[in-house]
Tab-separated table of C-alpha atoms and ligand atoms in Angstrom:
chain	number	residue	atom	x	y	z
A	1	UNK	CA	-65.740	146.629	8.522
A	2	UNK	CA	-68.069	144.952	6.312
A	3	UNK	CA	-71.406	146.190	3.797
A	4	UNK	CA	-73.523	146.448	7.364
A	5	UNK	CA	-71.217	147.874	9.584
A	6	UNK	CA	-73.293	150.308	11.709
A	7	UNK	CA	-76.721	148.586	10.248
A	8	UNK	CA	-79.365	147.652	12.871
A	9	UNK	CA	-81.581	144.519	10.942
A	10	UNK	CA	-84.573	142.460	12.074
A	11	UNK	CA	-84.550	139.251	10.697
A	12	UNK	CA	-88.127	137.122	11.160
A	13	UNK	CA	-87.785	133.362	11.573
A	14	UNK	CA	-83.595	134.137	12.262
A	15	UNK	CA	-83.459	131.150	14.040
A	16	UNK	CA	-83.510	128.413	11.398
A	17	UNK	CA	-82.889	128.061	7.503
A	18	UNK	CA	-82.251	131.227	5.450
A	19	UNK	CA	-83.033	133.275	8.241
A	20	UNK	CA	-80.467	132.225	10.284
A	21	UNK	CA	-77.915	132.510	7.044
A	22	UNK	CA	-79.393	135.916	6.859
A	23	UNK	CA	-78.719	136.405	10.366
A	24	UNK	CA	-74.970	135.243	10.265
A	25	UNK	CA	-74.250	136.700	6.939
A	26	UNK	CA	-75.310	140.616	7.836
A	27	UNK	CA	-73.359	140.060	11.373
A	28	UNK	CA	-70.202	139.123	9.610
A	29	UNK	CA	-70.795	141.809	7.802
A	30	UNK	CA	-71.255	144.225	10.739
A	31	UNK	CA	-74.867	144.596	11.422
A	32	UNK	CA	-76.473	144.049	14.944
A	33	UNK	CA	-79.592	141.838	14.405
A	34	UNK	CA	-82.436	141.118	16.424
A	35	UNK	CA	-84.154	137.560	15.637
A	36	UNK	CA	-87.743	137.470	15.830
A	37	UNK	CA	-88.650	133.524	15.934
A	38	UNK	CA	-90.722	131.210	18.561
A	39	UNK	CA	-87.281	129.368	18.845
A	40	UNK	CA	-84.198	130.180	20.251
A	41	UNK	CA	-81.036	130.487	17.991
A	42	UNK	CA	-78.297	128.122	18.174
A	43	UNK	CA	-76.270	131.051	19.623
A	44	UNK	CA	-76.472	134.443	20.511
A	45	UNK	CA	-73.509	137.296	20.636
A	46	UNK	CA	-73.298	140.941	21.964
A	47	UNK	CA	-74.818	141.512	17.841
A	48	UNK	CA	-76.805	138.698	17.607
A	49	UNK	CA	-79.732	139.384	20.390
A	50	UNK	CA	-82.708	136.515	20.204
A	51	UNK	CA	-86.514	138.245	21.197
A	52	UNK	CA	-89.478	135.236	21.351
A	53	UNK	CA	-91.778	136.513	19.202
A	54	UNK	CA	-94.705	134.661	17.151
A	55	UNK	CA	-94.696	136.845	14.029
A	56	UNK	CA	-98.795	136.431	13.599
A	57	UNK	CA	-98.892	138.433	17.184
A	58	UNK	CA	-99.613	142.159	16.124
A	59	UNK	CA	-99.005	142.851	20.094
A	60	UNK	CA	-95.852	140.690	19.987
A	61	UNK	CA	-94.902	142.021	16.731
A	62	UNK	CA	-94.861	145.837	17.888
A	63	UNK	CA	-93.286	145.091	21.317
A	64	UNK	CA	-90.050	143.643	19.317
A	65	UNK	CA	-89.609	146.667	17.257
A	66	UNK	CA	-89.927	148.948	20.073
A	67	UNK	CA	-87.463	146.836	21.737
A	68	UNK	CA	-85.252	147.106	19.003
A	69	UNK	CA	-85.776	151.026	18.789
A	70	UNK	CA	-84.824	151.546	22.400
A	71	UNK	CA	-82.144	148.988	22.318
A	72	UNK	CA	-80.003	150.024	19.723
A	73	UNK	CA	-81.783	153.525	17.938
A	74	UNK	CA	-82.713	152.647	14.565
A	75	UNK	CA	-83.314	149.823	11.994
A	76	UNK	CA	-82.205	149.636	8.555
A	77	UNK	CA	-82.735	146.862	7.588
A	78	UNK	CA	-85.998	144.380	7.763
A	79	UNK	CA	-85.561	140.590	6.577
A	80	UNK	CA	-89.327	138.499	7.008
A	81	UNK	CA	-88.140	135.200	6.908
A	82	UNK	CA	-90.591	133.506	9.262
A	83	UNK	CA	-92.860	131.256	7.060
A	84	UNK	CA	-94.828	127.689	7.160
A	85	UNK	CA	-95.658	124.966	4.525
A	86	UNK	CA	-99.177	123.580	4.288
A	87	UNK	CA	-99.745	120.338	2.528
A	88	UNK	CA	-103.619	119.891	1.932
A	89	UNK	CA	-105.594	120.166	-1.378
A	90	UNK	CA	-109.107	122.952	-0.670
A	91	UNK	CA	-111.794	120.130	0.680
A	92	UNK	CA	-108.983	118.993	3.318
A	93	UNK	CA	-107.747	122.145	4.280
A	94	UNK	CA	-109.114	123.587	7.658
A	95	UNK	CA	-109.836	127.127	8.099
A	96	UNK	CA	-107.297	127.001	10.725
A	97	UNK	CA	-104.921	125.722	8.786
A	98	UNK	CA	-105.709	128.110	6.149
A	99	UNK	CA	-105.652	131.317	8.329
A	100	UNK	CA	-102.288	130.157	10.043
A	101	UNK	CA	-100.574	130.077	6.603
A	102	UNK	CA	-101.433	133.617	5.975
A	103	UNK	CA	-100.982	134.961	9.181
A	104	UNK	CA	-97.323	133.690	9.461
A	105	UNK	CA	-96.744	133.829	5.678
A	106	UNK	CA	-98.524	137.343	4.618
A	107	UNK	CA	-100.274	139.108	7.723
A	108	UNK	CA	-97.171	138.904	9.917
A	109	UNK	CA	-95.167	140.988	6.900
A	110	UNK	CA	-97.874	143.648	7.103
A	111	UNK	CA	-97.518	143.793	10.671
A	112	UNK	CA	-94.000	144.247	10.903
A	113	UNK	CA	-94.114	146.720	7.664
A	114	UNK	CA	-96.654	148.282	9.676
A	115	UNK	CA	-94.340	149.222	12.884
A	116	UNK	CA	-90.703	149.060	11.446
A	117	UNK	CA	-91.496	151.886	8.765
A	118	UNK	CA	-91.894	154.476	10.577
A	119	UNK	CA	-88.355	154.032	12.429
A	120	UNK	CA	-86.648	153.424	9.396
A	121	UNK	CA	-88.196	156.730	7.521
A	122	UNK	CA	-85.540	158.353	9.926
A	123	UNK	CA	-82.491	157.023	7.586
A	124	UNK	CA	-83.976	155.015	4.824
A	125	UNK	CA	-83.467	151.056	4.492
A	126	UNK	CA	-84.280	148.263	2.807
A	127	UNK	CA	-86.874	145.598	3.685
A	128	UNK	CA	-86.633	142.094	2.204
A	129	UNK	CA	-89.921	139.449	1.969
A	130	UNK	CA	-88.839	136.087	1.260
A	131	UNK	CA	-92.046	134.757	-1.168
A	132	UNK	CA	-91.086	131.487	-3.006
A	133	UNK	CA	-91.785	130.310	-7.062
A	134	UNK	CA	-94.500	128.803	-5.528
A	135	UNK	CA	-95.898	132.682	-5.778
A	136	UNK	CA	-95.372	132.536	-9.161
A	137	UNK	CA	-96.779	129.603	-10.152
A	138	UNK	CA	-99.352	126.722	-8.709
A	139	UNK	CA	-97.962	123.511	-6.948
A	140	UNK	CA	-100.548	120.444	-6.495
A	141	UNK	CA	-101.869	120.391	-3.099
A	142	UNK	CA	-100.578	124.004	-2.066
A	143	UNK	CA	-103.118	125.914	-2.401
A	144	UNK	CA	-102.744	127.696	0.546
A	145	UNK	CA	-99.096	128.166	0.587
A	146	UNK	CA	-99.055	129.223	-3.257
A	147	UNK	CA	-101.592	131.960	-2.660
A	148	UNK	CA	-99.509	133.323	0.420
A	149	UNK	CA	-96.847	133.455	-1.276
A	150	UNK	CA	-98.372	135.024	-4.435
A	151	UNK	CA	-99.737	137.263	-2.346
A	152	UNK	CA	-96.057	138.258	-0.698
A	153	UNK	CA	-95.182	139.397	-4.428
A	154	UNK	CA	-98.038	141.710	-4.927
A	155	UNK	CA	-97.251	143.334	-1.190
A	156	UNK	CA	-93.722	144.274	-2.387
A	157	UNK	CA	-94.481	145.622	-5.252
A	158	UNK	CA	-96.950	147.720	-3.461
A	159	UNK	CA	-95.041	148.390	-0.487
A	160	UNK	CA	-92.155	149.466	-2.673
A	161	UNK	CA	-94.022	152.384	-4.172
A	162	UNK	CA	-95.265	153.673	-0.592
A	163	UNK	CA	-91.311	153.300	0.232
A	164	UNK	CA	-89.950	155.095	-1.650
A	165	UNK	CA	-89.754	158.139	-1.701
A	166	UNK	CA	-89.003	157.407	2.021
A	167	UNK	CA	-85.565	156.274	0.720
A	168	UNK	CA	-86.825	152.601	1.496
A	169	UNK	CA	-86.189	149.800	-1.031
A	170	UNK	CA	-88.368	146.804	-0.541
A	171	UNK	CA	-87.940	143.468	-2.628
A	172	UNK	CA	-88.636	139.931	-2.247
A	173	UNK	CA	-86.800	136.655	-2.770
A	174	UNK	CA	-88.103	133.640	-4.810
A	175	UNK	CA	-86.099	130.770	-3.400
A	176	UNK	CA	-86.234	127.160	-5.433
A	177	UNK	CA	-86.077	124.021	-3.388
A	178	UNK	CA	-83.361	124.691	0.179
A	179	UNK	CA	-81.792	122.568	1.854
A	180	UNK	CA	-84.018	123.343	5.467
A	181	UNK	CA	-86.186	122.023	8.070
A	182	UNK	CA	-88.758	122.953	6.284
A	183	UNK	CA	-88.445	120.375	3.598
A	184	UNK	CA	-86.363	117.630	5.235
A	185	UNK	CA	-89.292	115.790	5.568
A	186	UNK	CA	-90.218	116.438	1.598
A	187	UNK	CA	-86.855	114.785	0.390
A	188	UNK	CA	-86.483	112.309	3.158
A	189	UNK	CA	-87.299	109.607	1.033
A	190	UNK	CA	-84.934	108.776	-1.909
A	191	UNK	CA	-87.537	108.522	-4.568
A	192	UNK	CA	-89.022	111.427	-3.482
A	193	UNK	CA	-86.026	113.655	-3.709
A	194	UNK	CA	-85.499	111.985	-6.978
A	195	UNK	CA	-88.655	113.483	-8.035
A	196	UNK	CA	-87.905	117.208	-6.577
A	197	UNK	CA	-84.944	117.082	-8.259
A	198	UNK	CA	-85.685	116.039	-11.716
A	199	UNK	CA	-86.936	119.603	-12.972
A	200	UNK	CA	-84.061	121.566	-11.466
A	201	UNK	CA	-81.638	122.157	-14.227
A	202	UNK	CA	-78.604	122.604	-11.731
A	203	UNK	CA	-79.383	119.190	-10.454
A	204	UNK	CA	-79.623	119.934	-6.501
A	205	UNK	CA	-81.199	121.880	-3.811
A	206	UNK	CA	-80.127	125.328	-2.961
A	207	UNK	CA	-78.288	125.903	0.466
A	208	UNK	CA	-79.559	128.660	2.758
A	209	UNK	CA	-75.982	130.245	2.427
A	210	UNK	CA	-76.931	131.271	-1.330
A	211	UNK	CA	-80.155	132.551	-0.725
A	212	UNK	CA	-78.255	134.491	2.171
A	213	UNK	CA	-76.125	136.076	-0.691
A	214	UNK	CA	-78.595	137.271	-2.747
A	215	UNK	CA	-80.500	138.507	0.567
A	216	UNK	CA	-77.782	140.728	1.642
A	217	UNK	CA	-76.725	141.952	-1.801
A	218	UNK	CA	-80.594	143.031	-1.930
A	219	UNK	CA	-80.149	144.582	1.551
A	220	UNK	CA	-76.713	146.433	0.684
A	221	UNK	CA	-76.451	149.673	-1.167
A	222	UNK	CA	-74.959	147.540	-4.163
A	223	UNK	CA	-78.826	147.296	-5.096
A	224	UNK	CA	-79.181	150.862	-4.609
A	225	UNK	CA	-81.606	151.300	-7.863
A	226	UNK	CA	-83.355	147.941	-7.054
A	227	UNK	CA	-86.879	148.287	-5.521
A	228	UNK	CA	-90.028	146.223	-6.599
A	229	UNK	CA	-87.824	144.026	-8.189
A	230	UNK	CA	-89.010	140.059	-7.397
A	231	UNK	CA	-85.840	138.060	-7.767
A	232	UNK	CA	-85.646	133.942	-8.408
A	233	UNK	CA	-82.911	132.004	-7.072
A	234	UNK	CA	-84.029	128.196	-7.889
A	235	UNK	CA	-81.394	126.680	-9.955
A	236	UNK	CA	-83.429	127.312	-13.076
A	237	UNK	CA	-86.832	125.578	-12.265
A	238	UNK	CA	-89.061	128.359	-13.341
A	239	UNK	CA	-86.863	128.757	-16.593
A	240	UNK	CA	-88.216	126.027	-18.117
A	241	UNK	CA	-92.321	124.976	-19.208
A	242	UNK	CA	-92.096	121.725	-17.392
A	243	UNK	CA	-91.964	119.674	-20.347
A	244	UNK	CA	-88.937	116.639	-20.604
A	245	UNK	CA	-85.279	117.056	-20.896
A	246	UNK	CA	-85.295	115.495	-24.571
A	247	UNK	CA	-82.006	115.255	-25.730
A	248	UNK	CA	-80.721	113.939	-21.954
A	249	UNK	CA	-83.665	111.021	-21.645
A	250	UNK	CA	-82.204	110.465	-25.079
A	251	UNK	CA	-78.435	110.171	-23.994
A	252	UNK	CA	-79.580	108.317	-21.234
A	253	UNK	CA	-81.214	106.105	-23.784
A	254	UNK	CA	-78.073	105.608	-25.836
A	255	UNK	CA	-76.084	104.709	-22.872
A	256	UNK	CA	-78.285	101.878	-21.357
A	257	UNK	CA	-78.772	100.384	-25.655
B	301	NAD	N1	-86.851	125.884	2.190
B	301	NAD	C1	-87.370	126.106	0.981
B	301	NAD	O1	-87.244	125.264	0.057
B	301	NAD	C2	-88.084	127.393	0.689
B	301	NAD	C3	-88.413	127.664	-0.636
B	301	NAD	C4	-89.079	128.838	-0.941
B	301	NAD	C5	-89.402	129.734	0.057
B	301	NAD	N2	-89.084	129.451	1.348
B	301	NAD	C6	-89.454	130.426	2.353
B	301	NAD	O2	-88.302	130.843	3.051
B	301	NAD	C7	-88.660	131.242	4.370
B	301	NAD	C8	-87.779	130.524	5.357
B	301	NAD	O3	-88.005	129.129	5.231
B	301	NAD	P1	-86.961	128.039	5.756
B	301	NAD	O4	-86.865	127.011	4.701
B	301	NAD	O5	-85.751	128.712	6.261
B	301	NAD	O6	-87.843	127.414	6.934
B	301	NAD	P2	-87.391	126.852	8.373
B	301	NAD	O7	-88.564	126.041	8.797
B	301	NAD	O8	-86.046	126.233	8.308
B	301	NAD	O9	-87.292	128.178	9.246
B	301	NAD	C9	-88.424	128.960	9.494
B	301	NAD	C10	-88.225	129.724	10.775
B	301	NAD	O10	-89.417	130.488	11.000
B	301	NAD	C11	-89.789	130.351	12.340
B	301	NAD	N3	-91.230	130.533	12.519
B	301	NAD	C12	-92.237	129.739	12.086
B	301	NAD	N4	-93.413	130.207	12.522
B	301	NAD	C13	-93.142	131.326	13.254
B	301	NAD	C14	-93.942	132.237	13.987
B	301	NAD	N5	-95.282	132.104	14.068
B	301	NAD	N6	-93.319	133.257	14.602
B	301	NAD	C15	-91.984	133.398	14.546
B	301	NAD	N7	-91.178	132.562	13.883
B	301	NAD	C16	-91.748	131.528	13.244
B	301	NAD	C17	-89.364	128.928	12.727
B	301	NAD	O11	-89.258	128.771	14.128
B	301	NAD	C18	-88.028	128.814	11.990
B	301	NAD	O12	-86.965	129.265	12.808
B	301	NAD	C19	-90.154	130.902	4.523
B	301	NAD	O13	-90.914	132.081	4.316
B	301	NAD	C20	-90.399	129.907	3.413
B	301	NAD	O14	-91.746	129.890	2.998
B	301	NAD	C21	-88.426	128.304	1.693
C-alpha cells in the first residue's frame, strides 16, 4: 500500500500533461481519483473514474463533487490542474479570450475550493493549484496568462489561512517549461526551442512525471507542516536575473578561436 492508500483525490484537467501524471502517480500510490477534464483519459480503471466536466461550469463543477461524495464518501485530496495558454499582447486580446483564461485558470479553482471544502473539513486534506513562474514574473505577450497565474499564488496563500485550522493544507506548484500539449506547438520549431531553452540552467524541459513528484509529495503527509508555501520546479529559470551565461559564451568562444 502506497502514501494514498485509502485517499479519494480530484484531479482537474487529469486527462493530459501533469494532470494525468498526477492522476497515475496518486493511483499507484493507492488513491481512487476522479478526473475532471472536457476529454476523456487514455484509460480508465475501477480507481481511475473519468467525469466530463468543463471546470469554468459552476453547475458542472458542483455536480462532479457531489458525484464524487456519493460515489466513494470523502475527498482528501484536490489537484486543479485544468489550465489554458493565451498568446496575445492587451490591444489584441479579446474579452473573450481574456475571461476564458481566468475562468479555466483562476475562477474554476474558486469553484471547486468552493464545493470540495466542505467534504474534506470531515477528515482534513490537502488541495494543490498548479500556478506557473509565469505568476511570478511577466512574459511578453502573456498578459493574460501571467495575471491568472499570479493571481493562483495570491488564492493559495489566502485559501491556506481559511484551511487551516480545518486541518487542510493548500499549496501551489510553479512548473518551468513541460514537456505537454500545451507547449508542443511553442518548441515545435528548432530555433524556437533553442530559444526556450537557453535560460534554463538544467538545459531541458521538465517532464510531467517530475512535476507529478513534487505534486504528490505536496499532497502526502511528508509535507505535513507545508501550507501557503508556493514551490518552483523549473530547472533553475527563475534563479537567475536573465542576464548572459558569461563565462560559457566565453568557453564557447575559446572553442570555436
Ligand atoms: N506545460 C507547461 O510548460 C506548464 C508550465 C507552467 C504551468 N503549467 C500549468 O500546468 C497545468 C497543466 O498544464 P499542461 O501543460 O498539463 O496542459 P495540457 O494542455 O497538457 O493539459 C491540460 C488539461 O486541461 C484540460 N482542460 C482545459 N480546459 C478545460 C476545461 N475548461 N475544463 C476541464 N478541463 C480542461 C485539457 O483537456 C487537458 O486535459 C495548467 O494549469 C498550466 O497552466 C504548465
Amino acid at each position: 500500500m502506497g502514501r494514498f492508500a485509502g485517499k479519494v483525490a480530484i484531479v482537474t484537467g487529469g486527462s493530459a500533461g501533469i494532470g494525468a501524471a498526477v492522476v497515475a502517480r496518486l493511483a499507484s500510490e493507492g488513491a481512487k481519483v476522479l478526473i475532471a477534464d472536457i476529454q476523456p483519459p487514455a484509460a480508465t480503471t475501477d480507481s481511475i473514474v473519468f467525469m466530463h466536466t468543463d471546470v469554468a461550469s459552476p453547475e458542472a463543477v458542483a455536480t462532479l463533487v457531489e458525484a464524487c461524495r456519493q460515489k466513494w464518501g470523502q475527498i482528501d485530496i484536490l489537484v486543479n490542474s485544468a489550465g489554458i495558454g493565451a498568446l496575445a499582447e492587451t490591444p489584441d486580446m479579446s474579452e473573450e479570450l481574456w475571461d476564458k483564461v481566468f475562468d479555466i485558470n483562476i475562477k474554476a479553482i474558486f469553484l471547486f475550493c468552493k464545493y470540495a471544502i466542505p467534504v474534506m473539513r470531515a477528515n482534513g486534506g490537502a488541495i494543490l493549484n498548479i500556478a506557473s513562474i509565469s505568476g511570478q514574473g511577466g512574459d511578453y505577450g502573456m498578459g493574460a496568462y501571467n495575471a491568472s497565474k499570479g493571481a493562483v499564488i495570491n488564492y493559495t496563500r489566502s485559501l491556506a489561512l481559511d484551511c487551516a485550522r480545518d486541518g487542510i493544507r493548500v499549496n501551489a506548484l510553479c512548473p518551468g517549461l513541460i514537456e505537454t500539449a500545451m507547449t508542443e506547438l511553442t518548441v515545435a520549431r528548432p530555433e524556437d526551442r533553442a530559444a526556450w531553452l537557453s535560460p534554463i540552467p538544467l538545459a531541458r524541459m521538465g517532464k510531467p512525471e517530475e512535476m507529478a513528484n513534487v505534486i504528490a509529495f505536496l499532497c502526502s503527509d511528508e509535507a505535513s507542516y507545508m501550507t501557503g508555501s508556493i514551490v518552483t520546479a523549473d530547472g533553475g529559470i527563475t534563479a537567475h536575473t536573465g542576464q548572459p551565461n558569461v563565462p560559457y559564451r566565453r568557453k564557447l568562444r575559446e572553442q570555436q578561436a
